[in-house]
Amino acid sequence: QVQLVESGGGLVQAGGSLRLSCAASGRTYRSYVMGWFRQAPGKEREFVAAISWSGDSTGYADSVKGRFTISRDNAKNTVYLQMNSLKPEDTAVYYCAADSATYYSRTYFTANQGDYDYWGQGTQVTVSS
């Protein structure tokens, strides 16, 4: 029903910036809460950032606060993750995800992986030292 495709990953030097995009396809009648997660080799997938359906509220993992910014353009069915001041420990496969539940609050979002119903295939981000 919903397909998510990430793009924008690549190789950057420490301190550099990268912008990820997540394009949604498939016909829907509502905007979803969206999130970004990442998984490094040998580690569990972890929460990175989330945004409410309206875009009015965002949340971040402590490890990326002040460096990453999540945003969305509902008219384009696209979510973004702007990553600045990248560190080698940010190296991971980054996934976008959609929570299809109905939330009437303009500010609700979730960091719980289990709440997300649709997942992209991931895009590799590698930060060199």
CSV table of N, CA, C and O in Angstrom, one decimal:
chain,number,residue,atom,x,y,z
A,1,GLN,N,0.8,-1.2,0.0
A,1,GLN,CA,0.0,0.0,0.0
A,1,GLN,C,0.9,1.3,0.0
A,1,GLN,O,0.5,2.2,-0.7
A,2,VAL,N,1.9,1.3,0.8
A,2,VAL,CA,2.8,2.4,0.9
A,2,VAL,C,4.2,1.9,0.7
A,2,VAL,O,4.6,0.9,1.3
A,3,GLN,N,4.9,2.5,-0.2
A,3,GLN,CA,6.3,2.2,-0.4
A,3,GLN,C,7.2,3.4,-0.1
A,3,GLN,O,6.8,4.6,-0.4
A,4,LEU,N,8.3,3.2,0.6
A,4,LEU,CA,9.2,4.2,1.0
A,4,LEU,C,10.6,4.0,0.4
A,4,LEU,O,11.1,2.9,0.5
A,5,VAL,N,11.1,5.0,-0.2
A,5,VAL,CA,12.4,4.9,-0.9
A,5,VAL,C,13.3,6.0,-0.4
A,5,VAL,O,13.1,7.2,-0.6
A,6,GLU,N,14.4,5.6,0.3
A,6,GLU,CA,15.4,6.5,0.8
A,6,GLU,C,16.4,6.8,-0.3
A,6,GLU,O,16.7,6.0,-1.2
A,7,SER,N,17.0,8.0,-0.2
A,7,SER,CA,18.1,8.4,-1.1
A,7,SER,C,18.9,9.5,-0.5
A,7,SER,O,18.5,10.0,0.6
A,8,GLY,N,20.1,9.7,-1.0
A,8,GLY,CA,21.0,10.7,-0.5
A,8,GLY,C,22.1,10.3,0.3
A,8,GLY,O,23.0,11.1,0.8
A,9,GLY,N,22.2,9.0,0.6
A,9,GLY,CA,23.3,8.5,1.3
A,9,GLY,C,24.6,8.5,0.6
A,9,GLY,O,24.6,8.8,-0.7
A,10,GLY,N,25.7,8.3,1.2
A,10,GLY,CA,27.0,8.4,0.6
A,10,GLY,C,28.2,8.4,1.6
A,10,GLY,O,28.0,8.2,2.8
A,11,LEU,N,29.3,8.7,1.1
A,11,LEU,CA,30.6,8.8,1.9
A,11,LEU,C,30.9,10.3,2.1
A,11,LEU,O,31.0,11.1,1.1
A,12,VAL,N,31.1,10.7,3.3
A,12,VAL,CA,31.5,12.1,3.7
A,12,VAL,C,32.6,12.0,4.7
A,12,VAL,O,32.7,11.0,5.4
A,13,GLN,N,33.3,13.1,4.8
A,13,GLN,CA,34.3,13.3,5.9
A,13,GLN,C,33.7,13.7,7.2
A,13,GLN,O,32.6,14.4,7.2
A,14,ALA,N,34.3,13.4,8.3
A,14,ALA,CA,33.9,13.9,9.6
A,14,ALA,C,33.7,15.4,9.5
A,14,ALA,O,34.6,16.1,9.0
A,15,GLY,N,32.7,15.9,10.1
A,15,GLY,CA,32.4,17.3,10.1
A,15,GLY,C,31.6,17.8,8.9
A,15,GLY,O,31.1,18.9,8.9
A,16,GLY,N,31.4,16.9,8.0
A,16,GLY,CA,30.6,17.3,6.8
A,16,GLY,C,29.1,17.1,7.0
A,16,GLY,O,28.6,16.8,8.1
A,17,SER,N,28.4,17.3,5.9
A,17,SER,CA,26.9,17.3,6.0
A,17,SER,C,26.4,16.4,4.9
A,17,SER,O,27.0,16.2,3.8
A,18,LEU,N,25.2,15.9,5.1
A,18,LEU,CA,24.5,15.1,4.1
A,18,LEU,C,23.0,15.2,4.4
A,18,LEU,O,22.6,15.4,5.5
A,19,ARG,N,22.3,15.2,3.3
A,19,ARG,CA,20.8,15.3,3.4
A,19,ARG,C,20.2,14.1,2.8
A,19,ARG,O,20.3,13.8,1.6
A,20,LEU,N,19.4,13.4,3.6
A,20,LEU,CA,18.7,12.2,3.2
A,20,LEU,C,17.2,12.5,2.8
A,20,LEU,O,16.7,13.4,3.4
A,21,SER,N,16.7,11.8,1.8
A,21,SER,CA,15.3,12.0,1.5
A,21,SER,C,14.6,10.7,1.5
A,21,SER,O,15.2,9.6,1.3
A,22,CYS,N,13.3,10.7,1.8
A,22,CYS,CA,12.5,9.5,1.8
A,22,CYS,C,11.2,9.9,1.1
A,22,CYS,O,10.4,10.7,1.6
A,23,ALA,N,11.0,9.3,0.0
A,23,ALA,CA,9.9,9.5,-0.9
A,23,ALA,C,8.9,8.4,-0.7
A,23,ALA,O,9.2,7.2,-0.8
A,24,ALA,N,7.6,8.8,-0.5
A,24,ALA,CA,6.5,7.8,-0.3
A,24,ALA,C,5.7,7.8,-1.5
A,24,ALA,O,5.4,8.8,-2.2
A,25,SER,N,5.3,6.5,-1.9
A,25,SER,CA,4.4,6.3,-3.0
A,25,SER,C,3.3,5.4,-2.6
A,25,SER,O,3.3,4.8,-1.6
A,26,GLY,N,2.3,5.4,-3.5
A,26,GLY,CA,1.1,4.7,-3.1
A,26,GLY,C,0.0,5.7,-2.7
A,26,GLY,O,0.3,6.7,-2.1
A,27,ARG,N,-1.2,5.4,-2.9
A,27,ARG,CA,-2.3,6.3,-2.6
A,27,ARG,C,-2.7,6.2,-1.2
A,27,ARG,O,-3.0,5.2,-0.7
A,28,THR,N,-2.7,7.4,-0.5
A,28,THR,CA,-3.1,7.5,0.9
A,28,THR,C,-4.0,8.7,1.0
A,28,THR,O,-4.0,9.6,0.2
A,29,TYR,N,-4.7,8.7,2.1
A,29,TYR,CA,-5.6,9.8,2.3
A,29,TYR,C,-5.3,10.6,3.6
A,29,TYR,O,-6.0,11.5,4.0
A,30,ARG,N,-4.1,10.3,4.1
A,30,ARG,CA,-3.7,11.0,5.3
A,30,ARG,C,-2.2,11.1,5.3
A,30,ARG,O,-1.5,10.3,4.7
A,31,SER,N,-1.7,12.0,6.1
A,31,SER,CA,-0.2,12.1,6.4
A,31,SER,C,0.1,11.2,7.6
A,31,SER,O,-0.7,11.2,8.5
A,32,TYR,N,1.2,10.6,7.6
A,32,TYR,CA,1.6,9.7,8.6
A,32,TYR,C,2.7,10.4,9.5
A,32,TYR,O,3.5,11.2,9.0
A,33,VAL,N,2.8,9.9,10.7
A,33,VAL,CA,4.0,10.2,11.6
A,33,VAL,C,5.1,9.4,10.9
A,33,VAL,O,5.0,8.3,10.5
A,34,MET,N,6.2,10.1,10.8
A,34,MET,CA,7.4,9.5,10.1
A,34,MET,C,8.6,9.6,11.0
A,34,MET,O,8.8,10.4,11.8
A,35,GLY,N,9.5,8.6,10.8
A,35,GLY,CA,10.7,8.5,11.6
A,35,GLY,C,11.9,8.1,10.7
A,35,GLY,O,11.7,7.5,9.7
A,36,TRP,N,13.0,8.3,11.3
A,36,TRP,CA,14.3,7.8,10.8
A,36,TRP,C,15.0,7.0,11.8
A,36,TRP,O,15.0,7.3,13.0
A,37,PHE,N,15.5,5.8,11.4
A,37,PHE,CA,16.2,4.9,12.2
A,37,PHE,C,17.5,4.6,11.5
A,37,PHE,O,17.7,4.8,10.3
A,38,ARG,N,18.5,4.0,12.3
A,38,ARG,CA,19.7,3.6,11.7
A,38,ARG,C,20.2,2.3,12.3
A,38,ARG,O,19.9,2.0,13.5
A,39,GLN,N,21.0,1.6,11.6
A,39,GLN,CA,21.6,0.4,12.1
A,39,GLN,C,23.1,0.3,11.6
A,39,GLN,O,23.3,0.3,10.4
A,40,ALA,N,24.0,0.3,12.6
A,40,ALA,CA,25.4,0.1,12.3
A,40,ALA,C,25.7,-1.4,12.3
A,40,ALA,O,25.1,-2.2,13.0
A,41,PRO,N,26.8,-1.8,11.7
A,41,PRO,CA,27.2,-3.2,11.7
A,41,PRO,C,27.4,-3.7,13.1
A,41,PRO,O,28.1,-3.1,13.9
A,42,GLY,N,26.8,-4.8,13.4
A,42,GLY,CA,26.9,-5.5,14.7
A,42,GLY,C,26.1,-4.8,15.8
A,42,GLY,O,26.2,-5.2,16.9
A,43,LYS,N,25.3,-3.8,15.4
A,43,LYS,CA,24.5,-3.2,16.4
A,43,LYS,C,23.0,-3.3,16.1
A,43,LYS,O,22.6,-3.6,14.9
A,44,GLU,N,22.1,-3.0,17.1
A,44,GLU,CA,20.7,-3.0,16.8
A,44,GLU,C,20.3,-1.8,16.2
A,44,GLU,O,20.9,-0.7,16.3
A,45,ARG,N,19.2,-1.8,15.5
A,45,ARG,CA,18.6,-0.6,14.9
A,45,ARG,C,18.1,0.3,16.0
A,45,ARG,O,17.5,-0.1,17.0
A,46,GLU,N,18.4,1.6,15.8
A,46,GLU,CA,18.1,2.6,16.8
A,46,GLU,C,17.4,3.8,16.2
A,46,GLU,O,17.5,4.1,15.1
A,47,PHE,N,16.6,4.4,17.1
A,47,PHE,CA,15.9,5.6,16.7
A,47,PHE,C,16.8,6.8,16.5
A,47,PHE,O,17.8,7.0,17.2
A,48,VAL,N,16.5,7.6,15.5
A,48,VAL,CA,17.3,8.8,15.2
A,48,VAL,C,16.4,10.0,15.3
A,48,VAL,O,16.8,10.9,16.0
A,49,ALA,N,15.3,10.1,14.6
A,49,ALA,CA,14.4,11.2,14.6
A,49,ALA,C,13.0,10.9,14.2
A,49,ALA,O,12.8,9.9,13.5
A,50,ALA,N,12.1,11.7,14.6
A,50,ALA,CA,10.7,11.5,14.2
A,50,ALA,C,10.0,12.9,14.0
A,50,ALA,O,10.4,13.9,14.6
A,51,ILE,N,8.9,12.9,13.3
A,51,ILE,CA,8.2,14.1,13.0
A,51,ILE,C,6.7,13.8,13.0
A,51,ILE,O,6.3,12.8,12.5
A,52,SER,N,5.9,14.7,13.6
A,52,SER,CA,4.5,14.5,13.6
A,52,SER,C,3.9,14.7,12.2
A,52,SER,O,4.6,15.1,11.3
A,53,TRP,N,2.6,14.2,12.0
A,53,TRP,CA,2.1,14.2,10.7
A,53,TRP,C,2.0,15.6,10.1
A,53,TRP,O,2.1,15.8,8.9
A,54,SER,N,1.8,16.6,10.9
A,54,SER,CA,1.7,18.0,10.5
A,54,SER,C,3.1,18.7,10.2
A,54,SER,O,3.1,19.7,9.6
A,55,GLY,N,4.1,18.1,10.8
A,55,GLY,CA,5.4,18.7,10.8
A,55,GLY,C,5.6,19.7,11.9
A,55,GLY,O,6.7,20.3,12.0
A,56,ASP,N,4.6,19.9,12.8
A,56,ASP,CA,4.7,20.8,13.9
A,56,ASP,C,5.6,20.4,15.0
A,56,ASP,O,6.0,21.3,15.8
A,57,SER,N,5.9,19.2,15.1
A,57,SER,CA,6.7,18.7,16.3
A,57,SER,C,7.7,17.7,15.8
A,57,SER,O,7.4,16.8,14.9
A,58,THR,N,8.9,17.7,16.4
A,58,THR,CA,10.0,16.7,16.1
A,58,THR,C,10.6,16.2,17.3
A,58,THR,O,10.6,16.9,18.4
A,59,GLY,N,11.3,15.1,17.2
A,59,GLY,CA,12.0,14.5,18.3
A,59,GLY,C,13.3,13.9,17.8
A,59,GLY,O,13.3,13.4,16.7
A,60,TYR,N,14.3,13.8,18.7
A,60,TYR,CA,15.6,13.3,18.3
A,60,TYR,C,16.2,12.4,19.4
A,60,TYR,O,16.0,12.7,20.5
A,61,ALA,N,17.0,11.5,18.9
A,61,ALA,CA,17.9,10.8,19.9
A,61,ALA,C,18.9,11.8,20.4
A,61,ALA,O,19.3,12.7,19.7
A,62,ASP,N,19.3,11.5,21.7
A,62,ASP,CA,20.3,12.4,22.3
A,62,ASP,C,21.6,12.5,21.5
A,62,ASP,O,22.2,13.6,21.5
A,63,SER,N,21.9,11.4,20.9
A,63,SER,CA,23.2,11.4,20.2
A,63,SER,C,23.2,12.3,18.9
A,63,SER,O,24.3,12.6,18.4
A,64,VAL,N,22.1,12.7,18.4
A,64,VAL,CA,22.1,13.5,17.2
A,64,VAL,C,21.5,14.9,17.4
A,64,VAL,O,21.4,15.7,16.5
A,65,LYS,N,21.0,15.2,18.6
A,65,LYS,CA,20.4,16.5,18.9
A,65,LYS,C,21.4,17.6,18.6
A,65,LYS,O,22.6,17.5,19.0
A,66,GLY,N,20.9,18.6,18.0
A,66,GLY,CA,21.7,19.8,17.6
A,66,GLY,C,22.5,19.6,16.3
A,66,GLY,O,23.1,20.6,15.8
A,67,ARG,N,22.5,18.4,15.8
A,67,ARG,CA,23.3,18.1,14.6
A,67,ARG,C,22.3,17.7,13.4
A,67,ARG,O,22.6,18.1,12.3
A,68,PHE,N,21.3,17.0,13.7
A,68,PHE,CA,20.4,16.5,12.7
A,68,PHE,C,19.1,17.2,12.8
A,68,PHE,O,18.6,17.6,13.8
A,69,THR,N,18.4,17.4,11.6
A,69,THR,CA,17.1,18.0,11.5
A,69,THR,C,16.2,17.2,10.6
A,69,THR,O,16.5,17.0,9.5
A,70,ILE,N,15.1,16.8,11.2
A,70,ILE,CA,14.1,16.1,10.3
A,70,ILE,C,13.0,17.1,9.9
A,70,ILE,O,12.6,18.0,10.6
A,71,SER,N,12.6,17.0,8.7
A,71,SER,CA,11.5,17.9,8.1
A,71,SER,C,10.7,17.1,7.1
A,71,SER,O,11.0,16.0,6.8
A,72,ARG,N,9.6,17.7,6.7
A,72,ARG,CA,8.8,17.0,5.7
A,72,ARG,C,8.1,18.0,4.8
A,72,ARG,O,7.8,19.2,5.2
A,73,ASP,N,7.7,17.6,3.7
A,73,ASP,CA,7.0,18.3,2.7
A,73,ASP,C,5.8,17.4,2.3
A,73,ASP,O,6.0,16.6,1.4
A,74,ASN,N,4.7,17.6,2.9
A,74,ASN,CA,3.6,16.7,2.6
A,74,ASN,C,3.0,16.8,1.2
A,74,ASN,O,2.5,15.8,0.7
A,75,ALA,N,3.1,18.0,0.6
A,75,ALA,CA,2.7,18.1,-0.7
A,75,ALA,C,3.5,17.3,-1.7
A,75,ALA,O,3.0,16.9,-2.8
A,76,LYS,N,4.8,17.0,-1.3
A,76,LYS,CA,5.7,16.2,-2.1
A,76,LYS,C,5.8,14.8,-1.6
A,76,LYS,O,6.5,14.0,-2.2
A,77,ASN,N,5.1,14.4,-0.6
A,77,ASN,CA,5.1,13.1,0.1
A,77,ASN,C,6.6,12.7,0.4
A,77,ASN,O,7.0,11.6,0.1
A,78,THR,N,7.3,13.6,0.9
A,78,THR,CA,8.7,13.4,1.2
A,78,THR,C,9.1,13.9,2.6
A,78,THR,O,8.7,14.9,3.0
A,79,VAL,N,10.0,13.1,3.2
A,79,VAL,CA,10.6,13.4,4.5
A,79,VAL,C,12.1,13.5,4.3
A,79,VAL,O,12.7,12.8,3.5
A,80,TYR,N,12.7,14.5,5.0
A,80,TYR,CA,14.1,14.7,4.9
A,80,TYR,C,14.8,14.6,6.3
A,80,TYR,O,14.2,14.7,7.3
A,81,LEU,N,16.1,14.3,6.2
A,81,LEU,CA,17.0,14.3,7.3
A,81,LEU,C,18.2,15.0,7.0
A,81,LEU,O,19.1,14.5,6.2
A,82,GLN,N,18.4,16.2,7.5
A,82,GLN,CA,19.6,17.0,7.3
A,82,GLN,C,20.5,16.6,8.4
A,82,GLN,O,20.3,16.8,9.6
A,83,MET,N,21.7,16.2,8.0
A,83,MET,CA,22.7,15.7,9.0
A,83,MET,C,23.9,16.6,8.8
A,83,MET,O,24.6,16.6,7.8
A,84,ASN,N,24.3,17.3,9.9
A,84,ASN,CA,25.4,18.2,9.9
A,84,ASN,C,26.4,17.7,11.0
A,84,ASN,O,26.1,16.9,11.9
A,85,SER,N,27.6,18.2,10.9
A,85,SER,CA,28.7,17.8,11.9
A,85,SER,C,28.8,16.3,12.1
A,85,SER,O,28.8,15.8,13.2
A,86,LEU,N,28.8,15.6,11.0
A,86,LEU,CA,28.8,14.2,11.0
A,86,LEU,C,30.0,13.6,11.7
A,86,LEU,O,31.1,14.2,11.5
A,87,LYS,N,29.8,12.5,12.4
A,87,LYS,CA,30.9,11.8,13.1
A,87,LYS,C,31.0,10.4,12.6
A,87,LYS,O,30.1,9.9,12.0
A,88,PRO,N,32.2,9.8,12.7
A,88,PRO,CA,32.3,8.4,12.3
A,88,PRO,C,31.3,7.5,12.9
A,88,PRO,O,30.9,6.5,12.2
A,89,GLU,N,30.9,7.7,14.1
A,89,GLU,CA,29.9,6.9,14.8
A,89,GLU,C,28.5,7.0,14.2
A,89,GLU,O,27.6,6.3,14.6
A,90,ASP,N,28.3,8.0,13.3
A,90,ASP,CA,27.1,8.1,12.6
A,90,ASP,C,27.0,7.1,11.4
A,90,ASP,O,25.9,7.0,10.8
A,91,THR,N,28.1,6.4,11.1
A,91,THR,CA,28.1,5.5,10.0
A,91,THR,C,27.0,4.4,10.3
A,91,THR,O,27.1,3.7,11.3
A,92,ALA,N,26.1,4.2,9.3
A,92,ALA,CA,25.1,3.2,9.5
A,92,ALA,C,24.2,3.2,8.2
A,92,ALA,O,24.4,4.0,7.3
A,93,VAL,N,23.4,2.2,8.1
A,93,VAL,CA,22.3,2.2,7.1
A,93,VAL,C,21.1,3.0,7.8
A,93,VAL,O,20.7,2.6,8.9
A,94,TYR,N,20.6,3.9,7.1
A,94,TYR,CA,19.6,4.8,7.6
A,94,TYR,C,18.2,4.4,6.9
A,94,TYR,O,18.2,4.3,5.7
A,95,TYR,N,17.2,4.2,7.7
A,95,TYR,CA,15.9,3.8,7.2
A,95,TYR,C,14.9,4.8,7.6
A,95,TYR,O,14.9,5.4,8.7
A,96,CYS,N,14.0,5.1,6.6
A,96,CYS,CA,12.8,5.9,7.0
A,96,CYS,C,11.6,4.9,7.2
A,96,CYS,O,11.6,3.8,6.7
A,97,ALA,N,10.7,5.4,8.0
A,97,ALA,CA,9.5,4.5,8.4
A,97,ALA,C,8.3,5.4,8.6
A,97,ALA,O,8.4,6.6,8.9
A,98,ALA,N,7.2,4.8,8.3
A,98,ALA,CA,5.9,5.4,8.5
A,98,ALA,C,5.0,4.7,9.5
A,98,ALA,O,4.9,3.5,9.4
A,99,ASP,N,4.3,5.5,10.3
A,99,ASP,CA,3.3,5.0,11.3
A,99,ASP,C,2.0,5.3,10.7
A,99,ASP,O,1.6,6.5,10.6
A,100,SER,N,1.2,4.3,10.3
A,100,SER,CA,-0.1,4.5,9.6
A,100,SER,C,-1.2,4.7,10.6
A,100,SER,O,-2.3,5.0,10.1
A,101,ALA,N,-1.0,4.7,11.9
A,101,ALA,CA,-2.1,4.9,12.8
A,101,ALA,C,-2.6,6.4,12.7
A,101,ALA,O,-1.8,7.3,12.3
A,102,THR,N,-3.8,6.6,13.1
A,102,THR,CA,-4.4,7.9,13.0
A,102,THR,C,-4.1,8.7,14.3
A,102,THR,O,-4.5,8.2,15.4
A,103,TYR,N,-3.5,9.8,14.2
A,103,TYR,CA,-3.2,10.7,15.3
A,103,TYR,C,-3.7,12.1,15.0
A,103,TYR,O,-3.3,12.7,14.0
A,104,TYR,N,-4.7,12.5,15.8
A,104,TYR,CA,-5.3,13.8,15.5
A,104,TYR,C,-4.5,15.0,16.1
A,104,TYR,O,-4.6,16.1,15.6
A,105,SER,N,-3.6,14.6,17.0
A,105,SER,CA,-2.7,15.7,17.5
A,105,SER,C,-1.8,16.1,16.4
A,105,SER,O,-1.2,15.2,15.7
A,106,ARG,N,-1.5,17.4,16.3
A,106,ARG,CA,-0.6,17.9,15.4
A,106,ARG,C,0.9,17.7,15.8
A,106,ARG,O,1.8,17.9,15.0
A,107,THR,N,1.0,17.3,17.1
A,107,THR,CA,2.4,17.3,17.6
A,107,THR,C,2.8,15.9,18.1
A,107,THR,O,3.9,15.8,18.6
A,108,TYR,N,2.0,14.9,17.9
A,108,TYR,CA,2.4,13.6,18.3
A,108,TYR,C,3.4,12.9,17.4
A,108,TYR,O,3.3,13.0,16.2
A,109,PHE,N,4.4,12.2,18.0
A,109,PHE,CA,5.3,11.4,17.2
A,109,PHE,C,5.8,10.3,18.2
A,109,PHE,O,5.5,10.3,19.4
A,110,THR,N,6.4,9.3,17.6
A,110,THR,CA,6.9,8.1,18.4
A,110,THR,C,8.3,7.7,18.0
A,110,THR,O,8.7,7.8,16.9
A,111,ALA,N,9.0,7.3,19.0
A,111,ALA,CA,10.3,6.7,18.8
A,111,ALA,C,10.4,5.2,18.9
A,111,ALA,O,11.4,4.6,18.7
A,112,ASN,N,9.2,4.6,19.1
A,112,ASN,CA,9.1,3.1,19.2
A,112,ASN,C,9.0,2.5,17.8
A,112,ASN,O,8.1,2.7,17.0
A,113,GLN,N,10.0,1.6,17.5
A,113,GLN,CA,10.1,1.0,16.2
A,113,GLN,C,8.8,0.2,15.9
A,113,GLN,O,8.4,0.1,14.8
A,114,GLY,N,8.2,-0.4,17.0
A,114,GLY,CA,7.0,-1.2,16.8
A,114,GLY,C,5.8,-0.5,16.3
A,114,GLY,O,4.9,-1.1,15.9
A,115,ASP,N,5.8,0.8,16.4
A,115,ASP,CA,4.7,1.6,16.0
A,115,ASP,C,4.7,1.9,14.5
A,115,ASP,O,3.7,2.4,14.0
A,116,TYR,N,5.8,1.6,13.9
A,116,TYR,CA,6.0,1.9,12.5
A,116,TYR,C,5.6,0.7,11.6
A,116,TYR,O,6.1,-0.4,11.8
A,117,ASP,N,4.8,0.9,10.6
A,117,ASP,CA,4.2,-0.1,9.8
A,117,ASP,C,4.9,-0.3,8.5
A,117,ASP,O,4.9,-1.4,7.9
A,118,TYR,N,5.5,0.7,7.9
A,118,TYR,CA,6.1,0.7,6.6
A,118,TYR,C,7.6,1.1,6.8
A,118,TYR,O,7.9,2.1,7.4
A,119,TRP,N,8.5,0.4,6.0
A,119,TRP,CA,9.9,0.7,6.1
A,119,TRP,C,10.5,0.8,4.7
A,119,TRP,O,10.1,0.0,3.8
A,120,GLY,N,11.4,1.7,4.6
A,120,GLY,CA,12.2,1.7,3.3
A,120,GLY,C,13.3,0.7,3.3
A,120,GLY,O,13.5,0.0,4.3
A,121,GLN,N,14.0,0.6,2.2
A,121,GLN,CA,15.1,-0.4,2.1
A,121,GLN,C,16.4,0.1,2.7
A,121,GLN,O,17.3,-0.7,2.9
A,122,GLY,N,16.5,1.3,3.0
A,122,GLY,CA,17.7,1.9,3.7
A,122,GLY,C,18.7,2.5,2.7
A,122,GLY,O,18.7,2.1,1.5
A,123,THR,N,19.5,3.4,3.2
A,123,THR,CA,20.5,4.0,2.4
A,123,THR,C,21.8,4.1,3.3
A,123,THR,O,21.7,4.5,4.5
A,124,GLN,N,22.9,3.8,2.7
A,124,GLN,CA,24.2,3.7,3.5
A,124,GLN,C,24.8,5.1,3.7
A,124,GLN,O,24.9,5.9,2.7
A,125,VAL,N,25.1,5.4,4.9
A,125,VAL,CA,25.9,6.6,5.2
A,125,VAL,C,27.2,6.2,5.8
A,125,VAL,O,27.2,5.5,6.8
A,126,THR,N,28.3,6.7,5.3
A,126,THR,CA,29.6,6.3,5.8
A,126,THR,C,30.3,7.6,6.0
A,126,THR,O,30.5,8.5,5.1
A,127,VAL,N,30.8,7.8,7.3
A,127,VAL,CA,31.6,9.0,7.7
A,127,VAL,C,33.0,8.6,8.0
A,127,VAL,O,33.2,7.8,8.9
A,128,SER,N,33.9,9.1,7.2
A,128,SER,CA,35.3,8.8,7.4
A,128,SER,C,36.0,9.8,8.4
A,128,SER,O,35.6,11.0,8.5
A,129,SER,N,37.0,9.4,9.1
A,129,SER,CA,37.7,10.2,10.0
A,129,SER,C,38.9,10.9,9.4
A,129,SER,O,39.3,10.6,8.3
